[in-house]
Amino acid sequence: MRHPQRLLRAFAVLAVLLVAGGLTQPAAARSAAAGPPPVPHVEGNRLVGADGTPLRLLGVNRSGGEFACVQGWGVFDGPVDDASVKAIADWHANTVRIPLNEECWLGTANIDPRYRGAAYRTAVDGLVQRVQAHGMTPVLELHWTHGRYTGNSAGCHDLHASCQKPMPGAAHAPAFWTSVAHAYKNDPEVVFDLFNEPYPDRATPTTAQAWACWRDGGTCPGIAYEVAGMQDLLDAVRGTGARNLVLAAGLAYANDLSGWLRHAPHDPADNLAAAWHVYNFNACADEDCWDRTLAPVAARVPLVAGEIGENTCSHGFIDRVMTWFDDRALSYLGWTWNAWDCSSGPALIRSYDGTPTPFGIGLRDHLRALDT
C-alpha cells in the first residue's frame, strides 16, 4: 500500500549511509485454536501444509515496521504485544504479513541506533514468534528500499529507504534477503515476500522493459540506481539453503500479473507463488480483469493477494474480491491492522483490541464465517 502522507510522521533529513553488519470453505481457513502454523509449500497451483493438507493464507497486514524506524520514533506503529496479536487471531486470521525496512534490518548508519540492526531484528523476531504462538503464519516482506528515484510516481527523492521505490535497490536488498533467510531458514513456517509493490512500468518506456527489469534487475531505463530483480532476490534467499515459501508480486504496484508467468524467476526449490494487490482504485479492480489476468496465473501457480482494501471505509469492494478468491480457493490478506482513520486509508481497526472499522467488519465477519 502507498501510505497516505497524512498518516506518516514527519522525519528528519537522513545522514550519509554507512552499512553495519477446489477446497470447501471450512477446510480453507484455520482458527488460532488449531495449533501451530503449518509449513506452507507449493504443490502444483495450490499451497499445502507439510502433510499435504490444502492451505489458504487468510488474514491481515501489520504495518509499521517499514516506516517507524526510518522516521526515528520506534520499530512498530502501535502495540505488537501478545494481547494485540491474539486480537488478530480472534478474527480467525491464520496469517499476518509484516512489512520491513532493509536499512533498519541491516543497521545502516542513518537509522537511530535504538531502532536499527540487532534491536530491530530482535523486535521483528518477537512479533514473528508471537504470531506463530497464536497459530498464524508470519509473512516477512521487504517494503521500503535504498535508492534515489525521482521519476514518474516517485514517493520521495530520498536516497534512503524512506518511501516506496519502483524496484528493490541492489545496494542492500540482496543483503537484506540473505540475512532474513539465514535467520529463518530453519523455520519453514515463515514465508518471504520479496518486494511489496514493484512499479518499474511507471519508469520504463515499455511494458516489455518493465518486466525484464522486474525479473533481471541491473540497469533499468528510467531508474537511476542499480536494481535487484526478483531473480537476484530469490537467488539470495536460496543461496542460504532456505527452502521457505517465497512470494513475488507483479507490476503496477503489484496489481498487474499479465507477464508473471512468462517472466517468473527460476526457483530451484520449486516453492514460489505469485503475489497480487488490489484496491478499489486500481486498474485491475473488477471481475472481468481478474478472469482475464489472474485466472491463468492461478491455474499454474498458487496466488496470494497480499493486500486487499478500499478507500470507502466500507467493505463492498473487498466482499467482491473475497468471493472471487473463495470460489477458487485462493489466499488474501487485508490492509491493514493499524488503528488509523479509515477515511484516510484502508484501516481495519479502531483500536488494537480488534475493534473493527466499518471496513474491517467485512473482513472480520468473512474470516469468521469461513471457520464455521
mmCIF file of C-alpha atoms in Angstrom:
data_model
loop_
_atom_site.group_PDB
_atom_site.id
_atom_site.type_symbol
_atom_site.label_atom_id
_atom_site.label_comp_id
_atom_site.label_asym_id
_atom_site.label_seq_id
_atom_site.Cartn_x
_atom_site.Cartn_y
_atom_site.Cartn_z
ATOM 1 C CA MET A 1 0.000 0.000 0.000
ATOM 2 C CA ARG A 2 1.172 3.542 -0.739
ATOM 3 C CA HIS A 3 0.967 5.265 2.623
ATOM 4 C CA PRO A 4 -1.114 8.460 2.729
ATOM 5 C CA GLN A 5 1.271 11.168 3.817
ATOM 6 C CA ARG A 6 -1.126 12.361 6.488
ATOM 7 C CA LEU A 7 -0.603 9.038 8.234
ATOM 8 C CA LEU A 8 3.156 9.342 8.377
ATOM 9 C CA ARG A 9 5.002 11.409 10.927
ATOM 10 C CA ALA A 10 7.462 13.960 9.596
ATOM 11 C CA PHE A 11 11.039 12.761 9.625
ATOM 12 C CA ALA A 12 14.409 14.471 9.576
ATOM 13 C CA VAL A 13 16.861 14.562 6.693
ATOM 14 C CA LEU A 14 18.784 11.297 6.905
ATOM 15 C CA ALA A 15 22.556 11.040 7.336
ATOM 16 C CA VAL A 16 25.046 9.580 4.859
ATOM 17 C CA LEU A 17 24.698 5.806 4.559
ATOM 18 C CA LEU A 18 27.235 3.510 6.195
ATOM 19 C CA VAL A 19 26.422 -0.173 6.261
ATOM 20 C CA ALA A 20 26.743 -2.114 9.514
ATOM 21 C CA GLY A 21 26.926 -5.553 9.721
ATOM 22 C CA GLY A 22 -11.106 -26.737 -5.173
ATOM 23 C CA LEU A 23 -11.495 -26.644 -1.347
ATOM 24 C CA THR A 24 -14.537 -26.340 0.864
ATOM 25 C CA GLN A 25 -14.515 -23.156 2.860
ATOM 26 C CA PRO A 26 -14.288 -24.760 6.335
ATOM 27 C CA ALA A 27 -11.139 -26.612 5.253
ATOM 28 C CA ALA A 28 -9.654 -23.440 3.835
ATOM 29 C CA ALA A 29 -9.494 -21.374 7.000
ATOM 30 C CA ARG A 30 -7.872 -22.158 10.326
ATOM 31 C CA SER A 31 -8.522 -20.606 13.681
ATOM 32 C CA ALA A 32 -5.757 -19.906 16.166
ATOM 33 C CA ALA A 33 -7.047 -22.829 18.254
ATOM 34 C CA ALA A 34 -5.902 -25.253 15.532
ATOM 35 C CA GLY A 35 -2.368 -25.387 16.936
ATOM 36 C CA PRO A 36 0.980 -24.323 15.455
ATOM 37 C CA PRO A 37 1.009 -22.879 11.946
ATOM 38 C CA PRO A 38 1.634 -25.194 9.009
ATOM 39 C CA VAL A 39 4.757 -25.380 6.900
ATOM 40 C CA PRO A 40 3.435 -23.972 3.591
ATOM 41 C CA HIS A 41 4.772 -25.176 0.292
ATOM 42 C CA VAL A 42 3.767 -25.280 -3.339
ATOM 43 C CA GLU A 43 2.121 -28.326 -4.842
ATOM 44 C CA GLY A 44 1.119 -27.598 -8.409
ATOM 45 C CA ASN A 45 -1.059 -24.489 -8.323
ATOM 46 C CA ARG A 46 -2.001 -24.695 -4.664
ATOM 47 C CA LEU A 47 -0.477 -24.293 -1.243
ATOM 48 C CA VAL A 48 -0.392 -27.243 1.121
ATOM 49 C CA GLY A 49 0.986 -27.985 4.549
ATOM 50 C CA ALA A 50 3.750 -30.478 5.272
ATOM 51 C CA ASP A 51 1.176 -33.281 5.472
ATOM 52 C CA GLY A 52 -0.349 -32.320 2.125
ATOM 53 C CA THR A 53 -3.400 -30.655 3.651
ATOM 54 C CA PRO A 54 -4.677 -27.836 1.377
ATOM 55 C CA LEU A 55 -3.855 -24.406 2.783
ATOM 56 C CA ARG A 56 -5.001 -20.852 2.250
ATOM 57 C CA LEU A 57 -3.249 -17.819 3.734
ATOM 58 C CA LEU A 58 -6.057 -15.643 5.115
ATOM 59 C CA GLY A 59 -5.501 -12.694 7.391
ATOM 60 C CA VAL A 60 -4.135 -9.191 7.715
ATOM 61 C CA ASN A 61 -1.140 -6.922 7.263
ATOM 62 C CA ARG A 62 0.527 -5.390 10.332
ATOM 63 C CA SER A 63 2.104 -2.178 9.034
ATOM 64 C CA GLY A 64 4.688 -0.111 10.908
ATOM 65 C CA GLY A 65 7.984 -1.967 10.663
ATOM 66 C CA GLU A 66 8.624 -0.369 7.283
ATOM 67 C CA PHE A 67 8.382 3.277 8.343
ATOM 68 C CA ALA A 68 8.609 3.927 12.105
ATOM 69 C CA CYS A 69 12.309 3.050 12.334
ATOM 70 C CA VAL A 70 13.434 5.180 9.390
ATOM 71 C CA GLN A 71 11.361 8.084 10.707
ATOM 72 C CA GLY A 72 13.161 7.759 14.050
ATOM 73 C CA TRP A 73 10.388 7.129 16.580
ATOM 74 C CA GLY A 74 10.084 3.352 17.014
ATOM 75 C CA VAL A 75 10.057 -0.060 15.415
ATOM 76 C CA PHE A 76 6.292 -0.561 15.082
ATOM 77 C CA ASP A 77 3.270 1.701 14.941
ATOM 78 C CA GLY A 78 1.184 0.693 17.932
ATOM 79 C CA PRO A 79 1.482 -2.348 20.196
ATOM 80 C CA VAL A 80 2.677 -5.733 18.990
ATOM 81 C CA ASP A 81 2.367 -7.473 22.357
ATOM 82 C CA ASP A 82 0.631 -10.787 22.941
ATOM 83 C CA ALA A 83 -2.771 -9.226 23.516
ATOM 84 C CA SER A 84 -2.668 -7.310 20.241
ATOM 85 C CA VAL A 85 -1.594 -10.428 18.319
ATOM 86 C CA LYS A 86 -4.288 -12.506 19.996
ATOM 87 C CA ALA A 87 -6.819 -9.936 18.800
ATOM 88 C CA ILE A 88 -5.783 -10.729 15.211
ATOM 89 C CA ALA A 89 -6.189 -14.444 15.844
ATOM 90 C CA ASP A 90 -9.614 -13.773 17.339
ATOM 91 C CA TRP A 91 -10.736 -12.632 13.872
ATOM 92 C CA HIS A 92 -9.880 -16.203 12.768
ATOM 93 C CA ALA A 93 -6.962 -14.964 10.716
ATOM 94 C CA ASN A 94 -4.300 -17.564 10.019
ATOM 95 C CA THR A 95 -1.651 -15.251 8.505
ATOM 96 C CA VAL A 96 -0.002 -11.912 9.362
ATOM 97 C CA ARG A 97 2.094 -10.076 6.781
ATOM 98 C CA ILE A 98 4.825 -7.923 8.348
ATOM 99 C CA PRO A 99 6.327 -5.149 6.143
ATOM 100 C CA LEU A 100 10.005 -4.429 6.824
ATOM 101 C CA ASN A 101 12.683 -1.842 6.051
ATOM 102 C CA GLU A 102 16.033 -3.077 4.701
ATOM 103 C CA GLU A 103 18.114 -0.271 6.239
ATOM 104 C CA CYS A 104 16.628 -0.841 9.683
ATOM 105 C CA TRP A 105 17.185 -4.594 9.427
ATOM 106 C CA LEU A 106 20.783 -4.219 8.234
ATOM 107 C CA GLY A 107 21.545 -1.420 10.694
ATOM 108 C CA THR A 108 22.703 1.358 8.389
ATOM 109 C CA ALA A 109 24.115 4.497 9.973
ATOM 110 C CA ASN A 110 21.210 6.791 9.043
ATOM 111 C CA ILE A 111 18.828 4.901 11.372
ATOM 112 C CA ASP A 112 18.533 5.778 15.061
ATOM 113 C CA PRO A 113 20.634 3.203 16.978
ATOM 114 C CA ARG A 114 17.604 2.344 19.121
ATOM 115 C CA TYR A 115 15.728 1.076 16.066
ATOM 116 C CA ARG A 116 18.367 -0.476 13.838
ATOM 117 C CA GLY A 117 20.357 -3.661 13.461
ATOM 118 C CA ALA A 118 20.099 -6.138 16.318
ATOM 119 C CA ALA A 119 17.474 -4.074 18.148
ATOM 120 C CA TYR A 120 15.215 -4.005 15.084
ATOM 121 C CA ARG A 121 15.764 -7.665 14.242
ATOM 122 C CA THR A 122 15.012 -8.698 17.818
ATOM 123 C CA ALA A 123 11.775 -6.720 17.816
ATOM 124 C CA VAL A 124 10.717 -8.240 14.491
ATOM 125 C CA ASP A 125 11.546 -11.735 15.683
ATOM 126 C CA GLY A 126 9.498 -11.173 18.821
ATOM 127 C CA LEU A 127 6.480 -10.370 16.665
ATOM 128 C CA VAL A 128 7.164 -13.381 14.425
ATOM 129 C CA GLN A 129 7.227 -15.666 17.459
ATOM 130 C CA ARG A 130 4.007 -14.230 18.886
ATOM 131 C CA VAL A 131 2.273 -14.656 15.536
ATOM 132 C CA GLN A 132 3.394 -18.282 15.448
ATOM 133 C CA ALA A 133 2.392 -18.843 19.067
ATOM 134 C CA HIS A 134 -1.174 -17.958 18.085
ATOM 135 C CA GLY A 135 -1.173 -20.483 15.254
ATOM 136 C CA MET A 136 -0.674 -17.962 12.458
ATOM 137 C CA THR A 137 1.768 -17.841 9.556
ATOM 138 C CA PRO A 138 4.196 -14.871 9.517
ATOM 139 C CA VAL A 139 4.959 -13.336 6.116
ATOM 140 C CA LEU A 140 8.102 -11.183 6.134
ATOM 141 C CA GLU A 141 8.074 -8.632 3.321
ATOM 142 C CA LEU A 142 10.553 -6.028 2.030
ATOM 143 C CA HIS A 143 8.545 -2.806 1.774
ATOM 144 C CA TRP A 144 10.992 0.131 1.590
ATOM 145 C CA THR A 145 14.390 0.075 -0.115
ATOM 146 C CA HIS A 146 17.525 2.169 -0.698
ATOM 147 C CA GLY A 147 17.982 4.044 -3.994
ATOM 148 C CA ARG A 148 17.298 7.543 -5.272
ATOM 149 C CA TYR A 149 14.336 7.691 -7.647
ATOM 150 C CA THR A 150 12.949 10.980 -8.930
ATOM 151 C CA GLY A 151 10.938 9.774 -11.894
ATOM 152 C CA ASN A 152 7.264 9.194 -12.547
ATOM 153 C CA SER A 153 5.260 8.436 -9.378
ATOM 154 C CA ALA A 154 8.266 8.986 -7.088
ATOM 155 C CA GLY A 155 7.221 8.680 -3.454
ATOM 156 C CA CYS A 156 10.191 10.790 -2.355
ATOM 157 C CA HIS A 157 13.563 11.904 -3.685
ATOM 158 C CA ASP A 158 15.462 10.464 -0.729
ATOM 159 C CA LEU A 159 18.339 8.046 -1.271
ATOM 160 C CA HIS A 160 17.391 6.101 1.826
ATOM 161 C CA ALA A 161 14.600 3.609 2.432
ATOM 162 C CA SER A 162 12.057 6.238 3.476
ATOM 163 C CA CYS A 163 9.319 5.664 0.902
ATOM 164 C CA GLN A 164 8.245 3.298 -1.837
ATOM 165 C CA LYS A 165 10.586 2.877 -4.790
ATOM 166 C CA PRO A 166 9.810 1.256 -8.144
ATOM 167 C CA MET A 167 12.149 -1.698 -7.566
ATOM 168 C CA PRO A 168 14.469 -3.075 -4.872
ATOM 169 C CA GLY A 169 17.900 -1.480 -4.803
ATOM 170 C CA ALA A 170 20.881 -3.714 -5.481
ATOM 171 C CA ALA A 171 22.872 -1.876 -2.796
ATOM 172 C CA HIS A 172 21.067 -3.559 0.101
ATOM 173 C CA ALA A 173 18.091 -5.692 -0.934
ATOM 174 C CA PRO A 174 20.074 -8.882 -1.699
ATOM 175 C CA ALA A 175 21.976 -8.486 1.595
ATOM 176 C CA PHE A 176 18.657 -7.994 3.388
ATOM 177 C CA TRP A 177 17.242 -11.217 1.994
ATOM 178 C CA THR A 178 20.441 -13.138 2.663
ATOM 179 C CA SER A 179 20.241 -12.042 6.290
ATOM 180 C CA VAL A 180 16.499 -12.715 6.658
ATOM 181 C CA ALA A 181 16.813 -16.112 5.027
ATOM 182 C CA HIS A 182 19.733 -17.084 7.273
ATOM 183 C CA ALA A 183 17.645 -16.092 10.290
ATOM 184 C CA TYR A 184 14.611 -18.167 9.283
ATOM 185 C CA LYS A 185 15.868 -20.947 7.022
ATOM 186 C CA ASN A 186 15.350 -23.432 9.850
ATOM 187 C CA ASP A 187 11.863 -22.073 10.494
ATOM 188 C CA PRO A 188 9.961 -23.045 7.345
ATOM 189 C CA GLU A 189 6.674 -21.786 8.790
ATOM 190 C CA VAL A 190 7.877 -18.260 7.871
ATOM 191 C CA VAL A 191 7.025 -17.004 4.368
ATOM 192 C CA PHE A 192 9.150 -14.485 2.423
ATOM 193 C CA ASP A 193 7.536 -11.806 0.212
ATOM 194 C CA LEU A 194 10.349 -10.415 -1.953
ATOM 195 C CA PHE A 195 9.163 -6.844 -2.575
ATOM 196 C CA ASN A 196 5.985 -5.015 -1.777
ATOM 197 C CA GLU A 197 4.701 -3.198 -4.862
ATOM 198 C CA PRO A 198 7.041 -3.036 -7.864
ATOM 199 C CA TYR A 199 6.239 -0.303 -10.359
ATOM 200 C CA PRO A 200 9.074 -0.215 -12.925
ATOM 201 C CA ASP A 201 6.336 0.223 -15.530
ATOM 202 C CA ARG A 202 5.997 3.854 -14.333
ATOM 203 C CA ALA A 203 9.683 4.442 -15.134
ATOM 204 C CA THR A 204 10.486 2.372 -18.204
ATOM 205 C CA PRO A 205 9.325 3.212 -21.754
ATOM 206 C CA THR A 206 7.703 -0.149 -22.476
ATOM 207 C CA THR A 207 5.962 -2.936 -20.588
ATOM 208 C CA ALA A 208 8.460 -5.443 -22.006
ATOM 209 C CA GLN A 209 11.332 -3.454 -20.492
ATOM 210 C CA ALA A 210 9.462 -3.233 -17.204
ATOM 211 C CA TRP A 211 9.032 -6.993 -16.957
ATOM 212 C CA ALA A 212 12.690 -7.540 -17.901
ATOM 213 C CA CYS A 213 13.690 -5.110 -15.147
ATOM 214 C CA TRP A 214 11.363 -6.885 -12.726
ATOM 215 C CA ARG A 215 12.980 -10.253 -13.251
ATOM 216 C CA ASP A 216 16.588 -9.429 -14.103
ATOM 217 C CA GLY A 217 17.320 -6.098 -12.439
ATOM 218 C CA GLY A 218 20.552 -4.349 -13.326
ATOM 219 C CA THR A 219 20.426 -1.029 -15.176
ATOM 220 C CA CYS A 220 16.756 -0.336 -15.869
ATOM 221 C CA PRO A 221 15.555 2.517 -18.110
ATOM 222 C CA GLY A 222 14.226 5.402 -16.038
ATOM 223 C CA ILE A 223 15.672 4.143 -12.727
ATOM 224 C CA ALA A 224 18.961 5.752 -11.745
ATOM 225 C CA TYR A 225 20.041 3.230 -9.128
ATOM 226 C CA GLU A 226 21.097 -0.352 -9.822
ATOM 227 C CA VAL A 227 18.115 -2.632 -9.417
ATOM 228 C CA ALA A 228 17.918 -6.047 -7.793
ATOM 229 C CA GLY A 229 15.497 -8.153 -9.826
ATOM 230 C CA MET A 230 13.247 -10.870 -8.476
ATOM 231 C CA GLN A 231 15.753 -13.482 -9.645
ATOM 232 C CA ASP A 232 18.516 -11.730 -7.685
ATOM 233 C CA LEU A 233 16.438 -11.711 -4.513
ATOM 234 C CA LEU A 234 15.265 -15.291 -4.918
ATOM 235 C CA ASP A 235 18.871 -16.352 -5.504
ATOM 236 C CA ALA A 236 19.870 -14.536 -2.303
ATOM 237 C CA VAL A 237 17.247 -16.491 -0.353
ATOM 238 C CA ARG A 238 18.048 -19.875 -1.868
ATOM 239 C CA GLY A 239 21.784 -19.270 -1.585
ATOM 240 C CA THR A 240 21.442 -19.632 2.183
ATOM 241 C CA GLY A 241 19.851 -23.053 1.866
ATOM 242 C CA ALA A 242 16.435 -21.669 2.840
ATOM 243 C CA ARG A 243 13.532 -23.506 1.218
ATOM 244 C CA ASN A 244 10.768 -21.336 2.709
ATOM 245 C CA LEU A 245 7.780 -20.387 0.564
ATOM 246 C CA VAL A 246 8.574 -17.226 -1.421
ATOM 247 C CA LEU A 247 6.091 -14.741 -2.920
ATOM 248 C CA ALA A 248 6.823 -12.465 -5.882
ATOM 249 C CA ALA A 249 4.457 -9.589 -6.733
ATOM 250 C CA GLY A 250 3.971 -8.212 -10.245
ATOM 251 C CA LEU A 251 3.985 -4.750 -11.837
ATOM 252 C CA ALA A 252 1.763 -1.676 -11.379
ATOM 253 C CA TYR A 253 2.063 -1.696 -7.595
ATOM 254 C CA ALA A 254 1.560 -5.488 -7.659
ATOM 255 C CA ASN A 255 -1.781 -5.108 -9.489
ATOM 256 C CA ASP A 256 -0.581 -6.417 -12.880
ATOM 257 C CA LEU A 257 0.268 -10.109 -13.267
ATOM 258 C CA SER A 258 -0.149 -10.188 -17.046
ATOM 259 C CA GLY A 259 3.522 -11.054 -17.638
ATOM 260 C CA TRP A 260 4.187 -13.005 -14.451
ATOM 261 C CA LEU A 261 4.150 -16.496 -15.934
ATOM 262 C CA ARG A 262 6.442 -15.538 -18.833
ATOM 263 C CA HIS A 263 8.943 -13.798 -16.565
ATOM 264 C CA ALA A 264 8.779 -15.815 -13.345
ATOM 265 C CA PRO A 265 12.209 -16.275 -11.785
ATOM 266 C CA HIS A 266 13.612 -19.790 -11.647
ATOM 267 C CA ASP A 267 13.281 -21.362 -8.216
ATOM 268 C CA PRO A 268 15.424 -24.445 -7.600
ATOM 269 C CA ALA A 269 13.279 -25.217 -4.550
ATOM 270 C CA ASP A 270 10.031 -25.127 -6.572
ATOM 271 C CA ASN A 271 8.421 -23.146 -3.775
ATOM 272 C CA LEU A 272 7.436 -19.867 -5.443
ATOM 273 C CA ALA A 273 3.965 -18.287 -5.533
ATOM 274 C CA ALA A 274 2.589 -15.184 -7.241
ATOM 275 C CA ALA A 275 1.547 -12.189 -5.132
ATOM 276 C CA TRP A 276 -1.047 -9.601 -6.158
ATOM 277 C CA HIS A 277 -2.529 -6.456 -4.587
ATOM 278 C CA VAL A 278 -5.884 -4.885 -5.244
ATOM 279 C CA TYR A 279 -7.749 -1.783 -4.106
ATOM 280 C CA ASN A 280 -10.923 -0.298 -5.499
ATOM 281 C CA PHE A 281 -8.878 2.458 -7.163
ATOM 282 C CA ASN A 282 -6.522 0.087 -9.058
ATOM 283 C CA ALA A 283 -6.677 -0.543 -12.804
ATOM 284 C CA CYS A 284 -7.423 -4.256 -12.415
ATOM 285 C CA ALA A 285 -10.317 -3.966 -9.986
ATOM 286 C CA ASP A 286 -13.199 -5.917 -11.489
ATOM 287 C CA GLU A 287 -14.133 -9.496 -12.167
ATOM 288 C CA ASP A 288 -13.573 -9.215 -15.913
ATOM 289 C CA CYS A 289 -9.948 -8.231 -15.378
ATOM 290 C CA TRP A 290 -9.492 -10.906 -12.738
ATOM 291 C CA ASP A 291 -10.885 -13.544 -15.077
ATOM 292 C CA ARG A 292 -8.553 -12.401 -17.870
ATOM 293 C CA THR A 293 -5.314 -11.847 -15.968
ATOM 294 C CA LEU A 294 -5.481 -13.630 -12.617
ATOM 295 C CA ALA A 295 -7.218 -16.862 -13.504
ATOM 296 C CA PRO A 296 -4.464 -18.006 -15.931
ATOM 297 C CA VAL A 297 -1.829 -17.375 -13.251
ATOM 298 C CA ALA A 298 -3.854 -19.150 -10.559
ATOM 299 C CA ALA A 299 -4.224 -22.136 -12.886
ATOM 300 C CA ARG A 300 -0.439 -22.576 -12.880
ATOM 301 C CA VAL A 301 0.891 -21.374 -9.516
ATOM 302 C CA PRO A 302 -0.530 -20.500 -6.101
ATOM 303 C CA LEU A 303 -1.860 -16.933 -5.960
ATOM 304 C CA VAL A 304 -1.809 -14.809 -2.808
ATOM 305 C CA ALA A 305 -3.498 -11.403 -2.652
ATOM 306 C CA GLY A 306 -1.010 -9.885 -0.224
ATOM 307 C CA GLU A 307 -3.072 -6.707 0.151
ATOM 308 C CA ILE A 308 -6.779 -6.149 -0.420
ATOM 309 C CA GLY A 309 -8.562 -2.959 0.565
ATOM 310 C CA GLU A 310 -10.689 0.012 -0.366
ATOM 311 C CA ASN A 311 -10.788 3.709 0.457
ATOM 312 C CA THR A 312 -14.533 3.841 1.078
ATOM 313 C CA CYS A 313 -14.410 2.967 4.801
ATOM 314 C CA SER A 314 -16.776 0.154 3.859
ATOM 315 C CA HIS A 315 -16.329 -3.381 2.560
ATOM 316 C CA GLY A 316 -18.408 -3.738 -0.588
ATOM 317 C CA PHE A 317 -15.340 -3.950 -2.816
ATOM 318 C CA ILE A 318 -13.353 -6.446 -0.743
ATOM 319 C CA ASP A 319 -16.505 -8.557 -0.447
ATOM 320 C CA ARG A 320 -16.313 -8.998 -4.214
ATOM 321 C CA VAL A 321 -12.587 -9.756 -4.062
ATOM 322 C CA MET A 322 -13.036 -12.334 -1.320
ATOM 323 C CA THR A 323 -15.910 -14.008 -3.153
ATOM 324 C CA TRP A 324 -13.826 -14.328 -6.342
ATOM 325 C CA PHE A 325 -10.889 -15.723 -4.368
ATOM 326 C CA ASP A 326 -13.049 -18.054 -2.255
ATOM 327 C CA ASP A 327 -14.578 -19.543 -5.378
ATOM 328 C CA ARG A 328 -11.060 -20.527 -6.455
ATOM 329 C CA ALA A 329 -9.685 -21.441 -3.003
ATOM 330 C CA LEU A 330 -7.093 -18.650 -3.131
ATOM 331 C CA SER A 331 -5.413 -16.610 -0.388
ATOM 332 C CA TYR A 332 -5.872 -12.966 0.675
ATOM 333 C CA LEU A 333 -4.738 -10.546 3.383
ATOM 334 C CA GLY A 334 -6.461 -7.309 4.364
ATOM 335 C CA TRP A 335 -4.631 -3.995 4.594
ATOM 336 C CA THR A 336 -4.139 -3.026 7.390
ATOM 337 C CA TRP A 337 -4.213 -3.922 11.095
ATOM 338 C CA ASN A 338 -3.419 -0.378 12.255
ATOM 339 C CA ALA A 339 -5.640 1.938 14.238
ATOM 340 C CA TRP A 340 -5.713 4.689 11.628
ATOM 341 C CA ASP A 341 -8.650 6.712 10.387
ATOM 342 C CA CYS A 342 -10.243 4.538 7.700
ATOM 343 C CA SER A 343 -11.397 7.675 5.895
ATOM 344 C CA SER A 344 -7.699 8.383 5.210
ATOM 345 C CA GLY A 345 -6.844 4.873 4.037
ATOM 346 C CA PRO A 346 -7.823 1.231 4.434
ATOM 347 C CA ALA A 347 -7.594 0.712 8.216
ATOM 348 C CA LEU A 348 -9.221 -2.445 9.575
ATOM 349 C CA ILE A 349 -9.389 -1.484 13.247
ATOM 350 C CA ARG A 350 -10.271 1.384 15.561
ATOM 351 C CA SER A 351 -8.111 0.028 18.382
ATOM 352 C CA TYR A 352 -5.615 -2.770 18.891
ATOM 353 C CA ASP A 353 -8.093 -4.837 20.871
ATOM 354 C CA GLY A 354 -9.564 -5.704 17.483
ATOM 355 C CA THR A 355 -12.497 -3.294 17.429
ATOM 356 C CA PRO A 356 -13.171 -3.072 13.680
ATOM 357 C CA THR A 357 -13.821 -0.102 11.453
ATOM 358 C CA PRO A 358 -16.810 -0.441 9.086
ATOM 359 C CA PHE A 359 -14.239 -1.643 6.524
ATOM 360 C CA GLY A 360 -12.769 -4.135 8.982
ATOM 361 C CA ILE A 361 -16.161 -5.594 9.829
ATOM 362 C CA GLY A 362 -16.331 -7.039 6.327
ATOM 363 C CA LEU A 363 -13.023 -8.895 6.617
ATOM 364 C CA ARG A 364 -13.567 -9.991 10.236
ATOM 365 C CA ASP A 365 -17.020 -11.418 9.656
ATOM 366 C CA HIS A 366 -15.949 -13.109 6.444
ATOM 367 C CA LEU A 367 -12.964 -14.841 8.070
ATOM 368 C CA ARG A 368 -15.090 -15.994 10.956
ATOM 369 C CA ALA A 369 -17.724 -17.341 8.595
ATOM 370 C CA LEU A 370 -15.112 -19.426 6.776
ATOM 371 C CA ASP A 371 -14.347 -21.216 10.039
ATOM 372 C CA THR A 372 -17.968 -22.192 10.790
#
